[in-house]
Coordinates of C-alpha atoms and ligand atoms in Angstrom, one line a residue:
X1 CA -13.8 165.4 42.3
X2 CA -17.1 163.6 41.9
X3 CA -18.1 161.8 38.7
X4 CA -20.8 163.1 36.3
X5 CA -23.0 160.2 35.2
X6 CA -25.8 159.8 32.8
X7 CA -27.4 156.4 33.1
X8 CA -30.2 155.0 30.9
X9 CA -32.8 152.7 32.4
X10 CA -34.5 150.9 29.5
X11 CA -36.8 149.0 31.8
X12 CA -38.8 146.2 29.9
X13 CA -38.3 147.8 26.5
X14 CA -36.3 147.0 23.3
X15 CA -35.9 143.6 21.7
X16 CA -32.3 142.3 21.5
X17 CA -31.6 143.8 18.0
X18 CA -33.3 147.1 18.9
X19 CA -31.2 147.4 22.0
X20 CA -28.0 146.8 20.1
X21 CA -29.0 149.4 17.5
X22 CA -29.7 151.9 20.2
X23 CA -26.3 151.5 21.7
X24 CA -24.6 151.6 18.3
X25 CA -26.4 154.8 17.4
X26 CA -25.5 156.5 20.7
X27 CA -21.8 155.5 20.3
X28 CA -21.6 156.6 16.7
X29 CA -23.2 160.0 17.0
X30 CA -21.2 161.9 19.5
X31 CA -18.2 163.4 21.0
X32 CA -16.5 161.8 24.0
X33 CA -18.8 162.3 27.0
X34 CA -17.7 164.6 29.8
X35 CA -18.6 161.9 32.4
X36 CA -19.7 158.3 32.5
X37 CA -22.5 157.0 30.3
X38 CA -24.3 153.9 31.6
X39 CA -26.6 151.6 29.6
X40 CA -29.2 149.9 31.9
X41 CA -30.1 147.1 29.5
X42 CA -32.4 144.1 30.1
X43 CA -30.6 140.9 31.3
X44 CA -30.6 139.1 28.0
X45 CA -29.0 142.0 26.2
X46 CA -26.1 142.5 28.7
X47 CA -23.4 140.3 27.2
X48 CA -23.9 141.7 23.7
X49 CA -23.9 145.3 24.9
X50 CA -20.7 144.6 26.8
X51 CA -19.1 143.5 23.5
X52 CA -20.2 146.8 21.9
X53 CA -18.7 148.8 24.8
X54 CA -15.4 147.0 24.8
X55 CA -12.5 149.5 24.6
X56 CA -14.8 152.5 25.3
X57 CA -13.4 154.8 27.9
X58 CA -16.5 156.4 29.2
X59 CA -19.3 153.9 28.6
X60 CA -20.4 151.3 31.2
X61 CA -23.0 148.6 31.5
X62 CA -25.7 148.2 34.2
X63 CA -28.2 145.6 35.0
X64 CA -31.6 146.7 36.3
X65 CA -31.8 144.4 39.3
X66 CA -30.2 141.2 40.8
X67 CA -31.3 138.7 43.4
X68 CA -30.3 139.2 47.0
X69 CA -29.0 135.6 47.4
X70 CA -25.7 134.5 46.0
X71 CA -27.1 131.4 44.2
X72 CA -29.5 128.5 44.6
X73 CA -33.1 127.4 43.9
X74 CA -34.7 130.7 42.8
X75 CA -36.2 129.8 39.5
X76 CA -36.1 132.6 37.0
X77 CA -33.8 134.9 39.0
X78 CA -30.4 136.3 38.1
X79 CA -27.5 136.4 40.5
X80 CA -24.8 139.0 41.0
X81 CA -22.1 136.5 39.9
X82 CA -24.0 136.0 36.6
X83 CA -24.0 139.7 36.0
X84 CA -20.3 140.0 36.6
X85 CA -19.7 137.1 34.3
X86 CA -21.4 139.0 31.4
X87 CA -19.6 142.3 32.1
X88 CA -22.0 144.4 34.2
X89 CA -20.3 147.3 36.0
X90 CA -23.3 148.7 37.8
X91 CA -26.7 147.4 39.1
X92 CA -29.7 149.6 39.5
X93 CA -31.2 148.8 42.9
X94 CA -34.3 150.0 44.7
X95 CA -36.1 151.5 41.7
X96 CA -39.6 152.6 42.7
X97 CA -41.1 150.1 40.2
X98 CA -39.3 147.3 42.0
X99 CA -40.3 148.6 45.4
X100 CA -43.9 148.9 44.2
X101 CA -44.6 145.9 42.0
X102 CA -42.1 143.4 43.5
X103 CA -42.4 144.5 47.1
X104 CA -38.7 145.2 47.6
X105 CA -38.2 146.7 51.0
X106 CA -35.3 148.3 52.8
X107 CA -33.9 145.1 54.3
X108 CA -33.9 143.3 51.0
X109 CA -32.3 146.2 49.3
X110 CA -29.6 146.3 52.0
X111 CA -28.8 142.7 51.2
X112 CA -28.7 143.3 47.4
X113 CA -26.4 146.3 48.0
X114 CA -24.0 144.2 50.0
X115 CA -23.9 141.4 47.4
X116 CA -23.4 143.8 44.5
X117 CA -20.5 145.5 46.3
X118 CA -19.0 142.2 47.4
X119 CA -19.0 141.0 43.7
X120 CA -17.1 144.2 42.6
X121 CA -20.0 146.0 40.9
X122 CA -21.4 149.4 41.9
X123 CA -25.0 150.0 42.9
X124 CA -27.0 152.8 41.5
X125 CA -29.3 153.1 44.5
X126 CA -32.7 154.7 43.8
X127 CA -34.7 156.6 46.4
X128 CA -37.6 159.0 46.2
X129 CA -40.9 159.9 47.6
X130 CA -44.5 159.4 46.4
X131 CA -46.7 162.5 45.8
X132 CA -48.6 162.3 49.1
X133 CA -45.3 162.5 51.0
X134 CA -44.2 165.5 48.9
X135 CA -47.5 167.2 49.5
X136 CA -47.2 166.7 53.3
X137 CA -43.7 168.3 53.1
X138 CA -42.0 165.2 54.7
X139 CA -40.0 164.3 51.5
X140 CA -36.6 164.9 53.0
X141 CA -37.2 162.7 56.0
X142 CA -38.7 160.0 53.8
X143 CA -35.7 159.8 51.5
X144 CA -33.3 160.0 54.5
X145 CA -35.0 157.0 56.0
X146 CA -34.7 155.0 52.7
X147 CA -30.9 155.8 52.6
X148 CA -30.3 155.0 56.3
X149 CA -32.2 151.8 56.2
X150 CA -30.5 150.3 53.1
X151 CA -27.1 151.9 52.9
X152 CA -25.9 153.3 56.3
X153 CA -24.6 149.9 57.5
X154 CA -21.9 150.2 54.8
X155 CA -18.4 151.2 55.8
X156 CA -16.9 154.3 54.3
X157 CA -14.8 152.3 51.8
X158 CA -17.8 150.5 50.4
X159 CA -20.1 153.5 50.5
X160 CA -17.7 155.4 48.3
X161 CA -18.6 153.1 45.4
X162 CA -22.4 153.8 45.6
X163 CA -24.1 156.1 43.2
X164 CA -27.4 157.6 44.5
X165 CA -30.3 158.3 42.2
X166 CA -33.0 160.6 43.6
X167 CA -36.2 159.8 41.7
X168 CA -39.4 161.4 43.0
X169 CA -42.1 158.9 42.1
X170 CA -44.5 161.5 41.0
X171 CA -42.0 162.5 38.3
X172 CA -41.2 159.0 36.9
X173 CA -42.7 158.5 33.5
X174 CA -45.3 161.2 34.1
X175 CA -43.8 164.0 32.1
X176 CA -43.9 166.1 35.3
X177 CA -40.3 166.9 36.2
X178 CA -39.1 168.2 39.5
X179 CA -38.0 171.8 39.2
X180 CA -34.3 172.3 39.3
X181 CA -34.8 174.0 42.7
X182 CA -36.8 171.0 44.0
X183 CA -34.1 168.6 42.8
X184 CA -31.3 170.8 44.3
X185 CA -33.1 171.0 47.6
X186 CA -33.2 167.2 47.9
X187 CA -29.7 166.6 46.5
X188 CA -28.2 169.0 49.0
X189 CA -30.2 167.4 51.8
X190 CA -28.9 164.0 50.8
X191 CA -25.3 165.3 50.6
X192 CA -25.7 166.8 54.0
X193 CA -26.9 163.5 55.4
X194 CA -23.9 161.7 53.8
X195 CA -21.5 164.3 55.3
X196 CA -23.0 163.7 58.7
X197 CA -22.6 159.9 58.4
X198 CA -19.4 159.5 56.3
X199 CA -17.7 162.9 56.5
X200 CA -17.4 165.8 54.0
X201 CA -14.9 164.1 51.7
X202 CA -17.1 161.1 51.0
X203 CA -20.2 163.2 50.7
X204 CA -18.4 165.5 48.2
X205 CA -17.3 162.7 46.0
X206 CA -20.6 160.8 45.9
X207 CA -22.5 161.2 42.6
X208 CA -26.2 162.0 43.1
X209 CA -28.3 161.6 40.0
X210 CA -31.7 163.0 39.3
X211 CA -34.4 160.9 37.7
X212 CA -38.0 161.6 36.7
X213 CA -39.0 162.8 33.2
X214 CA -35.6 164.2 32.6
X215 CA -35.3 164.8 28.8
X216 CA -33.4 166.6 26.1
X217 CA -35.1 169.9 26.9
X218 CA -34.7 170.1 30.7
X219 CA -31.4 168.1 31.3
X220 CA -29.2 171.2 31.0
X221 CA -31.0 173.1 33.6
X222 CA -31.3 170.2 36.0
X223 CA -27.6 169.3 35.6
X224 CA -26.5 172.9 36.2
X225 CA -27.5 172.7 39.8
X226 CA -24.5 172.3 42.1
X227 CA -25.6 169.0 43.7
X228 CA -27.0 167.4 40.6
X229 CA -24.3 165.2 39.1
X230 CA -26.2 163.8 36.2
X231 CA -29.3 161.7 35.7
X232 CA -31.0 158.4 35.6
X233 CA -33.1 158.5 32.5
X234 CA -36.0 156.2 31.6
X235 CA -38.1 157.1 28.5
X236 CA -35.7 159.5 26.9
X237 CA -32.9 156.9 27.1
X238 CA -34.8 154.8 24.5
X239 CA -34.3 157.4 21.7
X240 CA -30.7 157.8 20.6
X241 CA -30.9 161.5 19.7
X242 CA -32.6 162.4 23.0
X243 CA -30.2 160.3 25.0
X244 CA -27.2 161.9 23.2
X245 CA -28.6 165.4 23.9
X246 CA -28.9 164.5 27.6
X247 CA -25.3 163.1 27.6
X248 CA -24.1 166.3 26.1
X249 CA -25.8 168.3 28.8
X250 CA -23.5 166.6 31.5
Ligands
PEP1 C1 -36.8 155.9 35.7 O1 -37.6 155.0 35.6 O2 -35.8 155.7 36.3 C2 -37.1 157.2 35.1 C3 -36.4 158.2 35.5 O3 -38.1 157.2 34.1 P1 -38.5 158.5 33.2 O4 -37.2 159.2 32.8 O5 -39.2 157.9 32.1 O6 -39.3 159.4 34.1

């Protein structure tokens, strides 16, 4: 059976103390989640958040990026080994903001995916189309190409550790959510593509998250769709009550 996952992506928000307060508030205020909850915290918060999550059964830690090279003269960058050494379980890769503002393309993302897996962490691999592609009704082909180009070199064993996050760019941070039918259409298409490449068992057990203005009000409906296995949450993951409500919708 595939895992339900709700992952928060804080992006460049929250000071160190604000971040720790947020995690504490989420941990204190709820029942045990029905799936995994992942905190995608900024690099400098990771070690301290890992301490807060020690002994927690259903909570995990994610970094929001890592460099594609193992080590070396890359001033200001963070390596996969560094992330492992502070307790990261997941790394968010290929977020549309990284693709857009930092020019991360498919080949670089394939390298990052390999490194993250090699170091024993799990990628949360983001894909999703811009508005123009959606309007030209080529969104399924567009997302399929993103997945093929960065993930389909993986063998079945490695691919089984990947979490996919479908995030239509026109829905990220815009307040405009994909409808549950639009999300389901894409998630089902992704799962069909995975079945073609890796077989039905792998496709069935891959968690495919929806991201894009998912919030406390619409999470339940989105998560009720058969191929939506949870969410990657930006803005609403910064507010403990909202994030908790989304966790409870899993
Ligand atoms: C995101 O950036 O991954 C995201 C889904 O953001 P938001 O929830 O704010 O749309």
